[in-house]
CSV table of C-alpha atoms in Angstrom, one decimal:
chain,number,residue,atom,x,y,z
A,1,MET,CA,-113.1,-38.9,13.1
A,2,ARG,CA,-114.7,-35.6,11.9
A,3,ALA,CA,-117.9,-33.2,10.0
A,4,ILE,CA,-117.2,-32.9,6.8
A,5,SER,CA,-116.3,-29.4,5.6
A,6,GLY,CA,-119.0,-29.0,3.6
A,7,ALA,CA,-121.1,-29.9,-0.2
A,8,ASP,CA,-117.5,-30.2,-1.9
A,9,GLU,CA,-117.3,-33.4,0.4
A,10,LEU,CA,-120.3,-34.9,-0.5
A,11,GLY,CA,-118.2,-37.7,-2.8
A,12,LEU,CA,-115.9,-38.7,0.2
A,13,PHE,CA,-119.3,-38.6,2.3
A,14,SER,CA,-121.4,-41.2,-0.5
A,15,ARG,CA,-119.2,-43.6,-0.7
A,16,LEU,CA,-121.5,-45.8,1.7
A,17,PRO,CA,-124.5,-47.0,-0.3
A,18,TYR,CA,-127.5,-45.9,1.0
A,19,VAL,CA,-130.9,-45.3,-0.8
A,20,LEU,CA,-130.7,-41.2,0.9
A,21,ASN,CA,-127.5,-40.3,-0.9
A,22,ARG,CA,-129.2,-39.0,-4.0
A,23,GLU,CA,-131.1,-36.6,-2.0
A,24,LEU,CA,-127.7,-35.4,0.6
A,25,ALA,CA,-126.7,-32.7,-2.0
A,26,ASP,CA,-130.7,-31.2,-2.3
A,27,ASP,CA,-131.3,-31.7,1.3
A,28,LEU,CA,-128.0,-29.5,2.4
A,29,ALA,CA,-129.0,-27.1,-0.8
A,30,ALA,CA,-132.0,-26.6,1.3
A,31,GLY,CA,-130.9,-26.7,5.4
A,32,ARG,CA,-132.6,-29.4,5.8
A,33,ARG,CA,-128.2,-31.1,6.4
A,34,ARG,CA,-126.0,-29.3,8.0
A,35,PRO,CA,-122.1,-30.0,7.1
A,36,GLU,CA,-121.1,-29.9,10.7
A,37,TRP,CA,-124.5,-32.6,10.9
A,38,MET,CA,-122.9,-34.9,8.7
A,39,TRP,CA,-119.6,-36.7,10.3
A,40,VAL,CA,-116.8,-39.5,8.9
A,41,VAL,CA,-114.2,-41.5,9.9
A,42,LEU,CA,-111.9,-42.6,7.2
A,43,ARG,CA,-109.0,-44.3,7.9
A,44,ASP,CA,-106.1,-43.9,5.7
A,45,GLY,CA,-108.3,-42.5,3.5
A,46,GLU,CA,-110.8,-44.5,3.3
A,47,LEU,CA,-114.1,-44.1,4.4
A,48,VAL,CA,-115.1,-46.6,6.7
A,49,ALA,CA,-118.7,-45.0,8.6
A,50,ARG,CA,-120.5,-42.4,8.8
A,51,LEU,CA,-123.9,-40.4,9.9
A,52,ALA,CA,-125.3,-37.6,9.4
A,53,TRP,CA,-128.9,-36.0,11.2
A,54,TRP,CA,-131.8,-34.6,9.2
A,55,ALA,CA,-134.4,-32.0,10.1
A,56,ARG,CA,-138.0,-31.2,8.5
A,57,ALA,CA,-136.6,-27.3,7.2
A,58,ALA,CA,-134.0,-25.1,7.5
A,59,GLY,CA,-133.2,-23.0,10.7
A,60,ASP,CA,-134.9,-26.3,13.1
A,61,ALA,CA,-133.1,-28.6,15.2
A,62,PRO,CA,-132.0,-32.1,14.0
A,63,MET,CA,-135.3,-33.9,13.8
A,64,PHE,CA,-133.8,-37.9,13.0
A,65,LEU,CA,-131.0,-39.4,13.2
A,66,ASP,CA,-130.7,-41.4,9.4
A,67,ILE,CA,-127.6,-42.4,8.8
A,68,LEU,CA,-126.0,-44.6,10.3
A,69,ASP,CA,-123.5,-46.8,7.9
A,70,LEU,CA,-120.1,-48.7,8.6
A,71,ALA,CA,-117.7,-50.3,5.7
A,72,GLU,CA,-118.6,-54.0,5.2
A,73,GLY,CA,-116.1,-55.7,8.0
A,74,GLU,CA,-116.1,-52.6,9.8
A,75,ASP,CA,-116.2,-53.0,14.0
A,76,ALA,CA,-119.3,-52.0,15.3
A,77,GLY,CA,-117.6,-50.1,18.6
A,78,THR,CA,-116.1,-47.4,15.6
A,79,GLY,CA,-120.3,-47.0,15.2
A,80,VAL,CA,-120.4,-47.0,18.8
A,81,ARG,CA,-117.5,-44.0,19.2
A,82,LEU,CA,-118.5,-42.1,15.8
A,83,LEU,CA,-122.1,-41.6,17.2
A,84,GLU,CA,-120.8,-40.9,21.1
A,85,THR,CA,-118.5,-38.2,19.8
A,86,ALA,CA,-120.8,-36.5,17.0
A,87,GLY,CA,-123.3,-36.5,19.4
A,88,ALA,CA,-121.4,-34.9,22.6
A,89,ALA,CA,-120.2,-32.4,19.1
A,90,VAL,CA,-124.4,-31.9,17.7
A,91,LEU,CA,-126.3,-31.8,20.2
A,92,PRO,CA,-127.1,-29.2,23.1
A,93,GLU,CA,-126.3,-31.0,26.2
A,94,GLY,CA,-130.0,-31.8,28.4
A,95,THR,CA,-131.9,-32.1,25.3
A,96,ARG,CA,-133.6,-35.2,23.9
A,97,ARG,CA,-131.4,-37.1,21.1
A,98,PRO,CA,-133.4,-37.4,18.3
A,99,GLY,CA,-134.7,-40.9,17.1
A,100,TYR,CA,-132.7,-42.8,14.8
A,101,THR,CA,-134.8,-44.1,11.6
A,102,ARG,CA,-133.2,-46.2,9.1
A,103,PHE,CA,-135.1,-47.3,5.5
A,104,VAL,CA,-134.8,-51.3,4.8
A,105,PRO,CA,-136.5,-53.8,2.5
A,106,PRO,CA,-140.0,-55.3,3.5
A,107,ASP,CA,-138.1,-58.4,3.9
A,108,TRP,CA,-135.5,-57.5,5.5
A,109,ARG,CA,-135.4,-60.5,8.3
A,110,GLU,CA,-135.6,-63.0,5.6
A,111,ASP,CA,-132.7,-61.9,3.9
A,112,ALA,CA,-129.6,-63.4,4.8
A,113,ALA,CA,-127.3,-60.5,3.1
A,114,VAL,CA,-129.1,-57.7,4.5
A,115,ARG,CA,-130.4,-58.6,7.9
A,116,PRO,CA,-126.7,-58.4,9.8
A,117,GLY,CA,-125.8,-54.8,8.4
A,118,VAL,CA,-129.4,-53.9,9.6
A,119,GLU,CA,-128.9,-55.7,13.5
A,120,ASP,CA,-125.2,-54.6,13.0
A,121,ARG,CA,-127.1,-50.6,13.5
A,122,MET,CA,-129.3,-51.2,16.1
A,123,GLY,CA,-127.5,-53.0,17.6
A,124,ILE,CA,-125.1,-49.7,17.8
A,125,VAL,CA,-127.9,-47.5,18.8
A,126,GLU,CA,-128.7,-49.8,21.6
A,127,ARG,CA,-125.1,-50.3,22.8
A,128,THR,CA,-125.5,-46.2,23.4
A,129,GLY,CA,-128.7,-46.7,25.2
A,130,GLY,CA,-131.3,-46.6,22.5
A,131,ARG,CA,-134.2,-49.0,21.8
A,132,LEU,CA,-136.9,-49.9,19.5
A,133,PHE,CA,-139.8,-47.9,19.4
A,134,VAL,CA,-141.8,-49.3,16.5
A,135,GLU,CA,-142.0,-51.0,12.5
A,136,ARG,CA,-143.4,-48.5,9.8
A,137,LEU,CA,-144.5,-49.8,6.4
A,138,ARG,CA,-144.0,-48.0,4.2
A,139,LEU,CA,-146.1,-47.5,0.9
A,140,GLU,CA,-146.7,-46.3,-2.0
A,141,TRP,CA,-149.3,-45.5,-5.3
A,142,ARG,CA,-148.3,-46.1,-8.6
A,143,ARG,CA,-149.9,-44.6,-11.9
A,144,GLY,CA,-152.0,-47.3,-13.3
A,145,THR,CA,-153.3,-48.6,-10.6
A,146,PRO,CA,-157.2,-48.5,-10.3
A,147,VAL,CA,-159.1,-45.9,-7.2
A,148,PRO,CA,-162.3,-46.4,-6.6
A,149,GLU,CA,-165.6,-44.4,-7.5
A,150,PRO,CA,-167.2,-42.7,-5.3
A,151,SER,CA,-169.9,-45.1,-3.8
A,152,GLY,CA,-172.3,-42.1,-2.1
A,153,ARG,CA,-171.9,-43.4,1.1
A,154,LEU,CA,-170.2,-41.0,2.5
A,155,ALA,CA,-169.7,-37.3,0.6
A,156,PHE,CA,-166.7,-35.0,1.2
A,157,ARG,CA,-165.5,-31.2,1.9
A,158,GLU,CA,-162.6,-29.4,2.5
A,159,VAL,CA,-161.3,-28.8,6.0
A,160,ARG,CA,-163.0,-25.6,7.4
A,161,ASP,CA,-159.9,-24.2,9.1
A,162,ARG,CA,-157.4,-25.1,11.9
A,163,ALA,CA,-159.7,-25.1,15.0
A,164,GLU,CA,-161.9,-27.6,13.0
A,165,LEU,CA,-158.9,-30.1,11.9
A,166,VAL,CA,-157.6,-30.0,15.5
A,167,GLY,CA,-160.5,-30.5,17.1
A,168,LEU,CA,-161.0,-34.1,14.6
A,169,MET,CA,-157.4,-34.5,15.1
A,170,THR,CA,-157.8,-34.5,18.4
A,171,GLN,CA,-160.7,-36.9,18.3
A,172,VAL,CA,-158.7,-39.9,16.4
A,173,LEU,CA,-156.1,-40.4,19.1
A,174,ASP,CA,-158.8,-42.2,20.9
A,175,GLY,CA,-157.9,-45.4,20.4
A,176,THR,CA,-154.9,-44.4,18.5
A,177,LEU,CA,-152.5,-47.7,17.5
A,178,ASP,CA,-149.9,-44.9,16.5
A,179,ALA,CA,-146.9,-45.8,18.4
A,180,HIS,CA,-146.3,-42.1,17.7
A,181,SER,CA,-149.3,-40.8,19.1
A,182,ARG,CA,-149.2,-43.3,21.8
A,183,ASP,CA,-146.0,-42.1,22.9
A,184,ASP,CA,-147.2,-38.3,22.4
A,185,LEU,CA,-150.3,-39.2,25.0
A,186,THR,CA,-147.6,-40.3,28.0
A,187,ARG,CA,-146.4,-36.8,27.7
A,188,MET,CA,-149.3,-34.0,26.8
A,189,THR,CA,-153.2,-34.2,26.4
A,190,ALA,CA,-154.9,-35.4,23.0
A,191,ALA,CA,-155.6,-31.7,22.6
A,192,GLN,CA,-152.1,-30.8,22.6
A,193,ALA,CA,-150.8,-33.8,20.5
A,194,ALA,CA,-153.3,-32.5,18.1
A,195,GLU,CA,-151.6,-28.6,18.3
A,196,GLN,CA,-148.5,-29.8,18.1
A,197,GLN,CA,-148.7,-32.1,14.9
A,198,TYR,CA,-150.7,-29.8,13.1
A,199,ASP,CA,-148.3,-26.7,13.6
A,200,ASP,CA,-145.5,-28.8,13.5
A,201,GLU,CA,-145.9,-31.1,10.2
A,202,LEU,CA,-149.3,-30.2,8.6
A,203,GLU,CA,-148.9,-26.3,8.7
A,204,ARG,CA,-145.7,-26.7,7.2
A,205,TYR,CA,-146.8,-28.6,4.2
A,206,ALA,CA,-146.5,-26.4,0.6
A,207,SER,CA,-148.5,-27.6,-0.9
A,208,PRO,CA,-152.8,-26.8,-0.5
A,209,ARG,CA,-155.3,-27.0,2.1
A,210,ALA,CA,-157.9,-27.5,-0.8
A,211,TRP,CA,-156.4,-30.5,-0.9
A,212,TRP,CA,-157.8,-31.7,2.9
A,213,ARG,CA,-160.6,-33.4,2.9
A,214,VAL,CA,-163.8,-34.3,5.9
A,215,ALA,CA,-165.8,-37.0,5.4
A,216,THR,CA,-169.3,-36.7,6.1
A,217,LEU,CA,-172.6,-38.6,6.1
A,218,PRO,CA,-174.8,-37.6,3.4
A,219,ASP,CA,-177.8,-36.9,5.1
A,220,SER,CA,-176.9,-35.1,8.3
A,221,GLY,CA,-173.3,-33.4,7.1
A,222,GLU,CA,-172.0,-35.2,10.8
A,223,PRO,CA,-168.5,-35.4,9.8
A,224,VAL,CA,-166.9,-39.5,10.3
A,225,GLY,CA,-162.9,-38.8,9.5
A,226,PHE,CA,-160.7,-36.8,7.6
A,227,VAL,CA,-158.0,-37.6,5.6
A,228,ILE,CA,-154.9,-34.5,4.8
A,229,PRO,CA,-152.9,-35.6,1.0
A,230,ALA,CA,-150.2,-33.3,0.7
A,231,ARG,CA,-146.6,-33.5,-0.9
A,232,ASN,CA,-143.4,-32.7,1.7
A,233,ALA,CA,-139.6,-32.4,0.4
A,234,TYR,CA,-139.7,-35.4,-2.0
A,235,ASN,CA,-143.0,-37.3,-2.4
A,236,PRO,CA,-147.2,-36.4,-3.1
A,237,ILE,CA,-148.4,-38.0,0.4
A,238,ILE,CA,-151.1,-39.1,2.1
A,239,ALA,CA,-150.2,-37.3,5.8
A,240,TYR,CA,-152.7,-38.0,7.9
A,241,ILE,CA,-156.1,-40.3,7.7
A,242,ALA,CA,-158.3,-41.4,10.3
A,243,VAL,CA,-162.0,-42.2,10.8
A,244,LEU,CA,-163.6,-41.3,14.3
A,245,PRO,CA,-163.9,-43.1,17.0
A,246,ALA,CA,-168.1,-43.5,17.1
A,247,HIS,CA,-167.8,-44.5,13.3
A,248,ARG,CA,-165.1,-47.2,13.4
A,249,GLY,CA,-165.4,-50.6,12.1
A,250,LYS,CA,-167.8,-49.5,9.5
A,251,GLY,CA,-165.7,-49.8,6.4
A,252,TYR,CA,-165.4,-45.9,5.9
A,253,ILE,CA,-161.7,-46.0,5.9
A,254,ASP,CA,-161.6,-47.7,2.4
A,255,GLU,CA,-163.7,-44.7,0.9
A,256,VAL,CA,-161.4,-41.6,3.2
A,257,LEU,CA,-158.4,-43.0,0.9
A,258,ALA,CA,-160.4,-43.4,-1.9
A,259,GLU,CA,-160.8,-40.0,-1.8
A,260,GLY,CA,-157.6,-38.6,-0.7
A,261,THR,CA,-156.2,-40.5,-3.1
A,262,ARG,CA,-158.2,-39.4,-6.0
A,263,VAL,CA,-157.3,-35.7,-5.3
A,264,LEU,CA,-153.3,-36.7,-5.4
A,265,ALA,CA,-153.9,-39.0,-8.8
A,266,ASP,CA,-156.3,-36.4,-10.3
A,267,GLN,CA,-153.0,-34.3,-10.3
A,268,ASP,CA,-150.6,-33.8,-12.9
A,269,GLU,CA,-148.9,-37.0,-14.1
A,270,GLN,CA,-145.6,-35.3,-14.0
A,271,ASP,CA,-146.1,-34.1,-10.8
A,272,VAL,CA,-147.8,-36.8,-8.8
A,273,PRO,CA,-146.1,-40.0,-10.8
A,274,ARG,CA,-146.8,-41.9,-7.3
A,275,ILE,CA,-147.9,-41.3,-4.1
A,276,ARG,CA,-146.5,-42.0,-0.5
A,277,ALA,CA,-147.7,-43.1,3.0
A,278,SER,CA,-146.9,-45.3,5.7
A,279,THR,CA,-148.0,-46.9,9.0
A,280,ASP,CA,-147.2,-49.1,11.4
A,281,LEU,CA,-147.0,-53.0,11.5
A,282,GLY,CA,-149.3,-53.2,14.7
A,283,ASN,CA,-151.9,-51.5,12.9
A,284,VAL,CA,-153.1,-53.7,10.9
A,285,PRO,CA,-156.5,-52.1,10.2
A,286,MET,CA,-154.8,-49.6,7.9
A,287,ALA,CA,-152.5,-51.4,6.7
A,288,LYS,CA,-155.0,-53.2,4.9
A,289,ALA,CA,-157.4,-50.2,3.7
A,290,PHE,CA,-154.0,-49.5,1.9
A,291,GLU,CA,-153.6,-53.1,0.2
A,292,ARG,CA,-157.3,-53.0,-0.8
A,293,ALA,CA,-156.1,-49.7,-2.2
A,294,GLY,CA,-153.6,-51.3,-4.5
A,295,TYR,CA,-151.0,-49.6,-2.3
A,296,VAL,CA,-147.4,-51.9,-2.3
A,297,ASN,CA,-145.0,-51.8,0.4
A,298,PHE,CA,-142.1,-50.9,-1.3
A,299,GLU,CA,-139.7,-50.5,2.4
A,300,ARG,CA,-139.8,-50.8,5.8
A,301,GLN,CA,-138.8,-47.8,8.9
A,302,ILE,CA,-137.0,-48.9,11.7
A,303,ASP,CA,-137.6,-46.5,14.4
A,304,MET,CA,-135.1,-46.1,17.7
A,305,THR,CA,-135.7,-43.6,20.5
A,306,TRP,CA,-133.4,-43.3,23.4
A,307,ALA,CA,-134.9,-42.3,26.8
């Protein structure tokens, strides 16, 4: 039971299948992963378990535990011991343990070949004190999917500056259905949560700020909502989308999402072959908006957390 030595052991680490295997080399080169964060359990030279943490950027602390795998037939106790041993070696004592996240098929509960493995991993986390936090829909718009033309109900302009966007983000946290945002609000004010998300996430996107849009009423210029099209290290994305509380329930979300999709779809096809987004399974209004816009649910995401 040990960390890998470096990129030369990625072949060993990748012997257990998972969708993230294809990203490991780039993540390691970019510093989003480190060899000391990638652990394996070997028995007679065979890989029987592994785990890895991920960070948003080089130099950051681990943000998620996003790989946790056992070989077929391996006892879950091996996973528990690996998680405890690696965690003690990697994570500073007294700090909050990063959450666990896992990508699964959209019908994972109905798939008898997939469900046991998902539940086994969740059980390992639960045995170390974790619990289910939220299940999310992973969504994708694909080239060729129609994008509605602007209806004229809303006008769109670029975001003026950080202060304006943080102010709008603060407002939309009132009544939010997003589980992560609701959790943030148990520990900080809405303004603090908005500032933290801007600085830790939005500010870091290297894609143009000119893509960011504020939706307004055409006559008065009053803000109605906003959308943040961006590109992360892997895909073009809808990073954030919201309608202000005073304007909810009027169908504006469809037009705000269409504008964000248009911004990305207007880029070169080679640069934007698809657009990714996600929303909580329980955020039904947002999920329905993405469905109406032609986004398909290609995966789900299990998020678990430790106290």
